[in-house]
mmCIF file of C-alpha atoms and ligand atoms in Angstrom:
data_model
loop_
_atom_site.group_PDB
_atom_site.id
_atom_site.type_symbol
_atom_site.label_atom_id
_atom_site.label_comp_id
_atom_site.label_asym_id
_atom_site.label_seq_id
_atom_site.Cartn_x
_atom_site.Cartn_y
_atom_site.Cartn_z
ATOM 1 C CA UNK N 20 -7.313 3.946 -2.599
ATOM 2 C CA UNK N 21 -3.647 4.596 -1.882
ATOM 3 C CA UNK N 22 -1.979 4.380 -5.236
ATOM 4 C CA UNK N 23 1.653 5.328 -5.560
ATOM 5 C CA UNK N 24 2.340 5.419 -1.839
ATOM 6 C CA UNK N 25 6.010 5.702 -0.870
ATOM 7 C CA UNK N 26 7.232 2.537 0.797
ATOM 8 C CA UNK N 27 10.606 1.523 2.217
ATOM 9 C CA UNK N 28 11.876 -2.060 2.137
ATOM 10 C CA UNK N 29 14.730 -2.942 4.485
ATOM 11 C CA UNK N 30 16.409 -6.307 3.909
ATOM 12 C CA UNK N 31 17.030 -7.395 0.342
ATOM 13 C CA UNK N 32 17.649 -11.101 0.623
ATOM 14 C CA UNK N 33 15.732 -13.421 -1.690
ATOM 15 C CA UNK N 34 12.420 -12.445 -0.115
ATOM 16 C CA UNK N 35 13.117 -8.731 0.398
ATOM 17 C CA UNK N 36 14.079 -8.338 -3.266
ATOM 18 C CA UNK N 37 10.808 -9.980 -4.309
ATOM 19 C CA UNK N 38 8.845 -7.668 -1.988
ATOM 20 C CA UNK N 39 10.538 -4.513 -3.262
ATOM 21 C CA UNK N 40 10.114 -5.669 -6.870
ATOM 22 C CA UNK N 41 6.372 -6.162 -6.354
ATOM 23 C CA UNK N 42 5.974 -2.674 -4.846
ATOM 24 C CA UNK N 43 7.863 -1.193 -7.804
ATOM 25 C CA UNK N 44 5.753 -3.057 -10.354
ATOM 26 C CA UNK N 45 2.614 -1.772 -8.608
ATOM 27 C CA UNK N 46 3.921 1.766 -9.113
ATOM 28 C CA UNK N 47 4.807 2.616 -5.500
ATOM 29 C CA UNK N 48 7.897 4.805 -5.099
ATOM 30 C CA UNK N 49 10.176 2.333 -3.333
ATOM 31 C CA UNK N 50 13.199 3.101 -1.197
ATOM 32 C CA UNK N 51 15.448 0.155 -0.362
ATOM 33 C CA UNK N 52 18.346 -0.599 1.938
ATOM 34 C CA UNK N 53 20.384 -3.711 2.575
ATOM 35 C CA UNK N 54 23.452 -4.366 4.727
ATOM 36 C CA UNK N 55 25.182 -5.694 1.606
ATOM 37 C CA UNK N 56 24.433 -2.856 -0.798
ATOM 38 C CA UNK N 57 25.113 -4.818 -4.008
ATOM 39 C CA UNK N 58 21.873 -6.758 -3.518
ATOM 40 C CA UNK N 59 20.008 -3.547 -4.376
ATOM 41 C CA UNK N 60 21.561 -3.231 -7.860
ATOM 42 C CA UNK N 61 18.803 -4.956 -9.848
ATOM 43 C CA UNK N 62 16.077 -3.085 -7.949
ATOM 44 C CA UNK N 63 17.802 0.262 -8.522
ATOM 45 C CA UNK N 64 17.905 -0.483 -12.246
ATOM 46 C CA UNK N 65 14.123 -1.084 -12.036
ATOM 47 C CA UNK N 66 13.613 2.324 -10.401
ATOM 48 C CA UNK N 67 14.125 1.823 -6.653
ATOM 49 C CA UNK N 68 15.890 4.529 -4.653
ATOM 50 C CA UNK N 69 18.846 3.180 -2.685
ATOM 51 C CA UNK N 70 19.062 4.812 0.744
ATOM 52 C CA UNK N 71 22.656 5.471 1.845
ATOM 53 C CA UNK N 72 21.968 4.166 5.379
ATOM 54 C CA UNK N 73 19.355 2.261 7.322
ATOM 55 C CA UNK N 74 18.497 5.526 9.090
ATOM 56 C CA UNK N 75 17.847 7.233 5.731
ATOM 57 C CA UNK N 76 15.724 4.275 4.632
ATOM 58 C CA UNK N 77 13.605 4.355 7.786
ATOM 59 C CA UNK N 78 12.993 8.080 7.564
ATOM 60 C CA UNK N 79 12.222 8.084 3.817
ATOM 61 C CA UNK N 80 8.487 7.620 4.349
ATOM 62 C CA UNK N 81 5.706 6.631 6.716
ATOM 63 C CA UNK N 82 5.511 2.952 5.687
ATOM 64 C CA UNK N 83 8.481 0.667 6.347
ATOM 65 C CA UNK N 84 8.546 -3.039 5.450
ATOM 66 C CA UNK N 85 11.257 -5.108 7.070
ATOM 67 C CA UNK N 86 12.338 -8.586 5.965
ATOM 68 C CA UNK N 87 15.630 -9.923 7.359
ATOM 69 C CA UNK N 88 16.801 -13.328 8.555
ATOM 70 C CA UNK N 89 15.445 -13.337 12.100
ATOM 71 C CA UNK N 90 14.418 -11.169 15.047
ATOM 72 C CA UNK N 91 17.990 -10.866 16.316
ATOM 73 C CA UNK N 92 18.779 -9.120 13.028
ATOM 74 C CA UNK N 93 15.582 -7.027 13.346
ATOM 75 C CA UNK N 94 16.619 -5.718 16.743
ATOM 76 C CA UNK N 95 20.273 -5.268 15.706
ATOM 77 C CA UNK N 96 18.989 -3.050 12.903
ATOM 78 C CA UNK N 97 16.253 -1.155 14.719
ATOM 79 C CA UNK N 98 17.606 -0.659 18.247
ATOM 80 C CA UNK N 99 20.064 2.097 17.231
ATOM 81 C CA UNK N 100 17.313 3.756 15.141
ATOM 82 C CA UNK N 101 14.521 3.725 17.733
ATOM 83 C CA UNK N 102 14.384 7.541 17.696
ATOM 84 C CA UNK N 103 13.177 7.471 14.055
ATOM 85 C CA UNK N 104 10.142 5.274 14.656
ATOM 86 C CA UNK N 105 7.634 7.720 16.101
ATOM 87 C CA UNK N 106 4.559 8.021 13.862
ATOM 88 C CA UNK N 107 5.664 5.389 11.345
ATOM 89 C CA UNK N 108 3.959 2.154 10.398
ATOM 90 C CA UNK N 109 6.402 -0.722 10.636
ATOM 91 C CA UNK N 110 5.463 -3.982 8.885
ATOM 92 C CA UNK N 111 7.832 -6.745 9.940
ATOM 93 C CA UNK N 112 7.659 -9.720 7.558
ATOM 94 C CA UNK N 113 10.604 -11.525 9.172
ATOM 95 C CA UNK N 114 9.793 -15.075 10.350
ATOM 96 C CA UNK N 115 9.857 -15.780 14.085
ATOM 97 C CA UNK N 116 7.842 -16.939 17.050
ATOM 98 C CA UNK N 117 4.723 -15.318 18.486
ATOM 99 C CA UNK N 118 6.802 -14.251 21.504
ATOM 100 C CA UNK N 119 9.310 -12.512 19.187
ATOM 101 C CA UNK N 120 6.394 -10.700 17.575
ATOM 102 C CA UNK N 121 4.778 -9.638 20.859
ATOM 103 C CA UNK N 122 8.109 -8.450 22.319
ATOM 104 C CA UNK N 123 8.919 -6.441 19.195
ATOM 105 C CA UNK N 124 5.401 -4.968 19.137
ATOM 106 C CA UNK N 125 5.782 -3.808 22.741
ATOM 107 C CA UNK N 126 9.210 -2.345 21.940
ATOM 108 C CA UNK N 127 7.891 -0.541 18.836
ATOM 109 C CA UNK N 128 4.910 0.830 20.777
ATOM 110 C CA UNK N 129 7.301 2.302 23.364
ATOM 111 C CA UNK N 130 8.934 4.199 20.501
ATOM 112 C CA UNK N 131 5.678 5.455 18.978
ATOM 113 C CA UNK N 132 5.454 3.178 15.922
ATOM 114 C CA UNK N 133 2.345 1.334 14.772
ATOM 115 C CA UNK N 134 3.649 -2.230 14.452
ATOM 116 C CA UNK N 135 2.204 -4.938 12.234
ATOM 117 C CA UNK N 136 3.804 -8.329 12.464
ATOM 118 C CA UNK N 137 3.401 -10.332 9.280
ATOM 119 C CA UNK N 138 4.168 -13.750 7.904
ATOM 120 C CA UNK N 139 4.646 -14.733 4.291
ATOM 121 C CA UNK N 140 3.107 -18.066 3.337
ATOM 122 C CA UNK N 141 4.780 -18.116 -0.075
ATOM 123 C CA UNK N 142 8.140 -18.371 -1.813
ATOM 124 C CA UNK N 143 9.740 -15.308 -3.451
ATOM 125 C CA UNK N 144 8.614 -16.071 -7.050
ATOM 126 C CA UNK N 145 4.972 -16.111 -5.843
ATOM 127 C CA UNK N 146 5.162 -12.592 -4.396
ATOM 128 C CA UNK N 147 2.862 -10.235 -6.287
ATOM 129 C CA UNK N 148 0.847 -13.150 -7.727
ATOM 130 C CA UNK N 149 -2.509 -14.634 -6.622
ATOM 131 C CA UNK N 150 -0.603 -17.585 -5.102
ATOM 132 C CA UNK N 151 0.978 -15.521 -2.308
ATOM 133 C CA UNK N 152 -0.710 -15.422 1.104
ATOM 134 C CA UNK N 153 0.515 -12.735 3.510
ATOM 135 C CA UNK N 154 -0.965 -12.479 6.978
ATOM 136 C CA UNK N 155 -0.649 -9.534 9.363
ATOM 137 C CA UNK N 156 -1.539 -8.977 12.977
ATOM 138 C CA UNK N 157 -1.451 -5.891 15.167
ATOM 139 C CA UNK N 158 -3.406 -2.640 15.062
ATOM 140 C CA UNK N 159 -6.261 -2.947 12.556
ATOM 141 C CA UNK N 160 -6.181 0.796 11.866
ATOM 142 C CA UNK N 161 -2.613 0.640 10.591
ATOM 143 C CA UNK N 162 -3.440 -2.345 8.400
ATOM 144 C CA UNK N 163 -6.490 -0.625 6.906
ATOM 145 C CA UNK N 164 -4.478 2.508 6.201
ATOM 146 C CA UNK N 165 -1.974 0.610 4.054
ATOM 147 C CA UNK N 166 -3.938 -2.458 3.001
ATOM 148 C CA UNK N 167 -4.074 -1.400 -0.646
ATOM 149 C CA UNK N 168 -0.316 -0.873 -0.769
ATOM 150 C CA UNK N 169 0.433 -4.179 0.977
ATOM 151 C CA UNK N 170 -1.893 -5.958 -1.459
ATOM 152 C CA UNK N 171 0.778 -5.409 -4.141
ATOM 153 C CA UNK N 172 2.583 -8.330 -2.471
ATOM 154 C CA UNK N 173 -0.290 -10.781 -2.949
ATOM 155 C CA UNK N 174 -4.052 -10.733 -3.421
ATOM 156 C CA UNK N 175 -4.483 -12.717 -0.215
ATOM 157 C CA UNK N 176 -3.203 -10.008 2.114
ATOM 158 C CA UNK N 177 -5.088 -10.564 5.341
ATOM 159 C CA UNK N 178 -5.393 -9.066 8.812
ATOM 160 C CA UNK N 179 -5.827 -11.770 11.479
ATOM 161 C CA UNK N 180 -6.459 -9.648 14.565
ATOM 162 C CA UNK N 181 -4.973 -7.194 17.052
ATOM 163 C CA UNK N 182 -2.709 -9.709 18.853
ATOM 164 C CA UNK N 183 0.673 -9.238 17.094
ATOM 165 C CA UNK N 184 1.571 -12.888 17.765
ATOM 166 C CA UNK N 185 -1.181 -14.282 15.545
ATOM 167 C CA UNK N 186 0.692 -14.111 12.232
ATOM 168 C CA UNK N 187 3.633 -16.114 13.562
ATOM 169 C CA UNK N 188 1.272 -18.638 15.117
ATOM 170 C CA UNK N 189 -0.592 -19.146 11.842
ATOM 171 C CA UNK N 190 2.742 -19.416 10.044
ATOM 172 C CA UNK N 191 4.045 -22.162 12.340
ATOM 173 C CA UNK N 192 0.657 -23.934 12.297
ATOM 174 C CA UNK N 193 0.786 -24.105 8.506
ATOM 175 C CA UNK N 194 4.391 -25.314 8.611
ATOM 176 C CA UNK N 195 3.389 -28.079 11.056
ATOM 177 C CA UNK N 196 0.762 -29.207 8.551
ATOM 178 C CA UNK N 197 3.118 -28.972 5.592
ATOM 179 C CA UNK N 198 5.904 -31.023 7.192
ATOM 180 C CA UNK N 199 3.456 -33.643 8.434
ATOM 181 C CA UNK N 200 2.092 -34.157 4.916
ATOM 182 C CA UNK N 201 5.588 -34.262 3.421
ATOM 183 C CA UNK N 202 6.906 -36.663 6.072
ATOM 184 C CA UNK N 203 3.937 -38.977 5.536
ATOM 185 C CA UNK N 204 4.634 -38.957 1.818
ATOM 186 C CA UNK N 205 8.328 -39.722 2.396
ATOM 187 C CA UNK N 206 7.493 -42.592 4.797
ATOM 188 C CA UNK N 207 5.174 -44.071 2.176
ATOM 189 C CA UNK N 208 7.726 -43.612 -0.593
ATOM 190 C CA UNK N 209 10.393 -45.335 1.539
ATOM 191 C CA UNK N 210 8.075 -48.296 2.226
ATOM 192 C CA UNK N 211 7.131 -48.706 -1.437
ATOM 193 C CA UNK N 212 10.730 -48.228 -2.494
ATOM 194 C CA UNK N 213 11.607 -51.531 -0.784
ATOM 195 C CA UNK N 214 9.442 -53.257 -3.422
ATOM 196 C CA UNK N 215 11.054 -51.308 -6.266
ATOM 197 C CA UNK N 216 8.103 -48.893 -6.622
ATOM 198 C CA UNK N 217 9.148 -45.413 -7.743
ATOM 199 C CA UNK N 218 8.016 -42.377 -5.767
ATOM 200 C CA UNK N 219 6.475 -41.161 -9.038
ATOM 201 C CA UNK N 220 4.148 -44.166 -9.055
ATOM 202 C CA UNK N 221 3.120 -43.416 -5.464
ATOM 203 C CA UNK N 222 2.577 -39.681 -6.052
ATOM 204 C CA UNK N 223 -0.919 -39.931 -7.638
ATOM 205 C CA UNK N 224 -2.142 -42.193 -4.784
ATOM 206 C CA UNK N 225 -0.603 -39.819 -2.234
ATOM 207 C CA UNK N 226 -2.294 -36.863 -3.889
ATOM 208 C CA UNK N 227 -5.729 -38.492 -3.692
ATOM 209 C CA UNK N 228 -5.193 -39.541 -0.070
ATOM 210 C CA UNK N 229 -4.064 -36.026 0.868
ATOM 211 C CA UNK N 230 -7.199 -34.656 -0.846
ATOM 212 C CA UNK N 231 -9.433 -37.064 1.091
ATOM 213 C CA UNK N 232 -7.852 -36.036 4.389
ATOM 214 C CA UNK N 233 -8.204 -32.370 3.436
ATOM 215 C CA UNK N 234 -11.928 -32.931 2.978
ATOM 216 C CA UNK N 235 -12.171 -34.186 6.589
ATOM 217 C CA UNK N 236 -10.642 -31.064 8.141
ATOM 218 C CA UNK N 237 -13.731 -28.847 8.449
ATOM 219 C CA UNK N 238 -15.718 -31.621 10.190
ATOM 220 C CA UNK N 239 -12.864 -32.405 12.559
ATOM 221 C CA UNK N 240 -12.466 -28.698 13.308
ATOM 222 C CA UNK N 241 -16.135 -28.555 14.356
ATOM 223 C CA UNK N 242 -15.604 -31.518 16.695
ATOM 224 C CA UNK N 243 -12.448 -29.964 18.186
ATOM 225 C CA UNK N 244 -14.223 -26.627 18.766
ATOM 226 C CA UNK N 245 -17.179 -28.448 20.341
ATOM 227 C CA UNK N 246 -14.915 -30.682 22.494
ATOM 228 C CA UNK N 247 -16.800 -33.838 21.425
ATOM 229 C CA UNK N 248 -15.370 -36.409 19.015
ATOM 230 C CA UNK N 249 -18.004 -38.943 17.947
ATOM 231 C CA UNK N 250 -16.552 -41.615 15.643
ATOM 232 C CA UNK N 251 -18.458 -41.055 12.406
ATOM 233 C CA UNK N 252 -16.330 -43.409 10.309
ATOM 234 C CA UNK N 253 -13.631 -45.241 12.271
ATOM 235 C CA UNK N 254 -12.647 -45.260 15.924
ATOM 236 C CA UNK N 255 -9.250 -44.471 17.405
ATOM 237 C CA UNK N 256 -9.019 -48.183 18.308
ATOM 238 C CA UNK N 257 -9.186 -49.002 14.593
ATOM 239 C CA UNK N 258 -6.620 -46.313 13.730
ATOM 240 C CA UNK N 259 -4.271 -47.563 16.476
ATOM 241 C CA UNK N 260 -4.395 -51.123 15.103
ATOM 242 C CA UNK N 261 -3.449 -49.822 11.634
ATOM 243 C CA UNK N 262 -0.601 -47.820 13.178
ATOM 244 C CA UNK N 263 0.744 -51.073 14.627
ATOM 245 C CA UNK N 264 0.842 -52.460 11.085
ATOM 246 C CA UNK N 265 2.740 -49.386 9.946
ATOM 247 C CA UNK N 266 5.315 -49.806 12.724
ATOM 248 C CA UNK N 267 5.809 -53.525 12.058
ATOM 249 C CA UNK N 268 5.905 -53.100 8.281
ATOM 250 C CA UNK N 269 8.534 -50.360 8.592
ATOM 251 C CA UNK N 270 10.653 -52.349 11.058
ATOM 252 C CA UNK N 271 10.508 -55.563 9.073
ATOM 253 C CA UNK N 272 11.366 -53.799 5.794
ATOM 254 C CA UNK N 273 14.315 -52.010 7.388
ATOM 255 C CA UNK N 274 13.052 -48.461 6.828
ATOM 256 C CA UNK N 275 12.856 -45.861 9.568
ATOM 257 C CA UNK N 276 10.092 -46.599 12.060
ATOM 258 C CA UNK N 277 10.570 -43.364 14.049
ATOM 259 C CA UNK N 278 7.565 -41.528 12.657
ATOM 260 C CA UNK N 279 5.254 -44.588 12.867
ATOM 261 C CA UNK N 280 6.369 -45.202 16.487
ATOM 262 C CA UNK N 281 5.702 -41.566 17.341
ATOM 263 C CA UNK N 282 2.179 -41.785 15.868
ATOM 264 C CA UNK N 283 1.630 -45.019 17.749
ATOM 265 C CA UNK N 284 2.776 -43.484 21.038
ATOM 266 C CA UNK N 285 0.353 -40.564 20.654
ATOM 267 C CA UNK N 286 -2.506 -42.935 19.908
ATOM 268 C CA UNK N 287 -1.533 -45.159 22.873
ATOM 269 C CA UNK N 288 -1.810 -42.143 25.169
ATOM 270 C CA UNK N 289 -5.262 -41.357 23.772
ATOM 271 C CA UNK N 290 -6.373 -44.967 24.310
ATOM 272 C CA UNK N 291 -4.997 -44.855 27.876
ATOM 273 C CA UNK N 292 -7.165 -41.752 28.389
ATOM 274 C CA UNK N 293 -10.203 -43.819 27.407
ATOM 275 C CA UNK N 294 -10.573 -42.320 23.917
ATOM 276 C CA UNK N 295 -10.475 -45.612 21.952
ATOM 277 C CA UNK N 296 -14.141 -45.382 20.977
ATOM 278 C CA UNK N 297 -13.874 -41.773 19.800
ATOM 279 C CA UNK N 298 -12.973 -40.490 16.358
ATOM 280 C CA UNK N 299 -9.512 -39.305 15.302
ATOM 281 C CA UNK N 300 -10.149 -35.676 16.295
ATOM 282 C CA UNK N 301 -9.912 -36.817 19.952
ATOM 283 C CA UNK N 302 -6.124 -36.884 19.393
ATOM 284 C CA UNK N 303 -6.163 -33.064 19.746
ATOM 285 C CA UNK N 304 -5.952 -33.626 23.485
ATOM 286 C CA UNK N 305 -2.556 -35.302 23.050
ATOM 287 C CA UNK N 306 -1.284 -32.327 21.049
ATOM 288 C CA UNK N 307 -2.521 -29.850 23.643
ATOM 289 C CA UNK N 308 -0.204 -31.168 26.337
ATOM 290 C CA UNK N 309 3.433 -32.185 26.438
ATOM 291 C CA UNK N 310 4.169 -35.941 26.584
HETATM 292 P P1 NAP E 428 18.090 -14.355 2.898
HETATM 293 O O1 NAP E 428 18.102 -14.409 1.406
HETATM 294 O O2 NAP E 428 19.074 -15.186 3.635
HETATM 295 O O3 NAP E 428 18.275 -12.820 3.330
HETATM 296 C C1 NAP E 428 18.487 -12.463 4.658
HETATM 297 C C2 NAP E 428 18.460 -10.943 4.761
HETATM 298 O O4 NAP E 428 18.664 -10.555 6.130
HETATM 299 C C3 NAP E 428 19.577 -10.258 3.947
HETATM 300 O O5 NAP E 428 19.074 -9.057 3.423
HETATM 301 C C4 NAP E 428 20.624 -10.008 5.026
HETATM 302 O O6 NAP E 428 21.506 -8.959 4.712
HETATM 303 C C5 NAP E 428 19.724 -9.598 6.169
HETATM 304 N N1 NAP E 428 20.378 -9.649 7.473
HETATM 305 C C6 NAP E 428 20.694 -10.749 8.202
HETATM 306 N N2 NAP E 428 21.289 -10.377 9.362
HETATM 307 C C7 NAP E 428 21.326 -9.036 9.349
HETATM 308 C C8 NAP E 428 21.793 -8.074 10.282
HETATM 309 N N3 NAP E 428 22.347 -8.436 11.461
HETATM 310 N N4 NAP E 428 21.677 -6.765 9.956
HETATM 311 C C9 NAP E 428 21.129 -6.391 8.783
HETATM 312 N N5 NAP E 428 20.661 -7.253 7.860
HETATM 313 C C10 NAP E 428 20.751 -8.567 8.156
HETATM 314 O O7 NAP E 428 16.667 -14.758 3.480
HETATM 315 P P2 NAP E 428 15.227 -14.549 2.801
HETATM 316 O O8 NAP E 428 14.871 -15.767 2.021
HETATM 317 O O9 NAP E 428 15.164 -13.222 2.132
HETATM 318 O O10 NAP E 428 14.312 -14.554 4.103
HETATM 319 C C11 NAP E 428 14.085 -13.362 4.855
HETATM 320 C C12 NAP E 428 12.938 -13.631 5.831
HETATM 321 O O11 NAP E 428 11.781 -14.008 5.072
HETATM 322 C C13 NAP E 428 13.251 -14.785 6.801
HETATM 323 O O12 NAP E 428 12.739 -14.500 8.071
HETATM 324 C C14 NAP E 428 12.490 -15.947 6.158
HETATM 325 O O13 NAP E 428 12.106 -16.936 7.103
HETATM 326 C C15 NAP E 428 11.276 -15.228 5.583
HETATM 327 N N6 NAP E 428 10.639 -16.018 4.513
HETATM 328 C C16 NAP E 428 11.386 -16.475 3.460
HETATM 329 C C17 NAP E 428 10.795 -17.279 2.503
HETATM 330 C C18 NAP E 428 11.596 -17.812 1.338
HETATM 331 O O14 NAP E 428 11.089 -18.707 0.650
HETATM 332 N N7 NAP E 428 12.777 -17.278 1.037
HETATM 333 C C19 NAP E 428 9.428 -17.614 2.610
HETATM 334 C C20 NAP E 428 8.688 -17.110 3.695
HETATM 335 C C21 NAP E 428 9.307 -16.315 4.645
HETATM 336 P P3 NAP E 428 22.848 -9.287 3.831
HETATM 337 O O15 NAP E 428 22.369 -9.406 2.421
HETATM 338 O O16 NAP E 428 23.732 -8.137 4.088
HETATM 339 O O17 NAP E 428 23.407 -10.592 4.356
#
């Protein structure tokens, strides 16, 4: 158990400050650095050591956590300091694409660092609480070495596999789900709003519907993994007919029909592929290829 392990946090925006604060509260000696030094003030008053330069921060200890805006900022910061990386474990919690992660992992490996690419599925106030999920991918050995320290950021601190791109992929997959649920809710609220129904009145119905759909996911996942989509409840033909209603209702009420038309177009492609008698999971094939 690695208690009180020195850790460096580079990048003290809203998220970086939450990360450093959680390490401090867990008792880990925490060195911090930020381009705009004033953002370290509160952390320093809580006991963090402010490094005078990014180079000093990187060389303060073996474990470095990085959380800046994007990968352009990551490379702007790290490129001039590549000579300091040998033997360190670098945990990059900056959001990006899987390609960003794989490129940065290859770059870090060339400079002798063990590189874990992470993604934070939480907002800053959740950091250090059971609500925070943090996923990491890259060398399992490096994760195991510092797992107990990283767990200060959230109980659900997970290693997804050796491919450094996995964390970013999970992150974007979860975002795709989140925005789809939110957009569906907003479409419904806009439709009901035309009849003077408040979004607050719709919210309990939306919550139950979202729960019902959530309960379907494991079964659909099994069908997708098996590549067979028997219609256990309703067929894609039935879904497509209901999507037509959604398009016409939206158009006739004067609310945006863009999302309904998009859903309809996907379903039409599935029907054209002969999937009308299958269940909804057959739509995966439309997501696997560009239109
Ligand atoms: P933020 O408050 O805007 O902070 C951005 C940080 O990046 C600041 O420390 C900033 O330094 C630094 N930075 C930007 N460009 C830089 C450069 N060229 N050189 C050095 N430092 C640079 O953003 P945030 O909310 O902390 O988010 C940080 C990362 O966490 C992002 O990738 C974000 O997607 C991810 N994330 C955030 C949340 C969230 O809810 N906030 C949730 C999940 C993931 P200065 O202070 O000097 O500008």
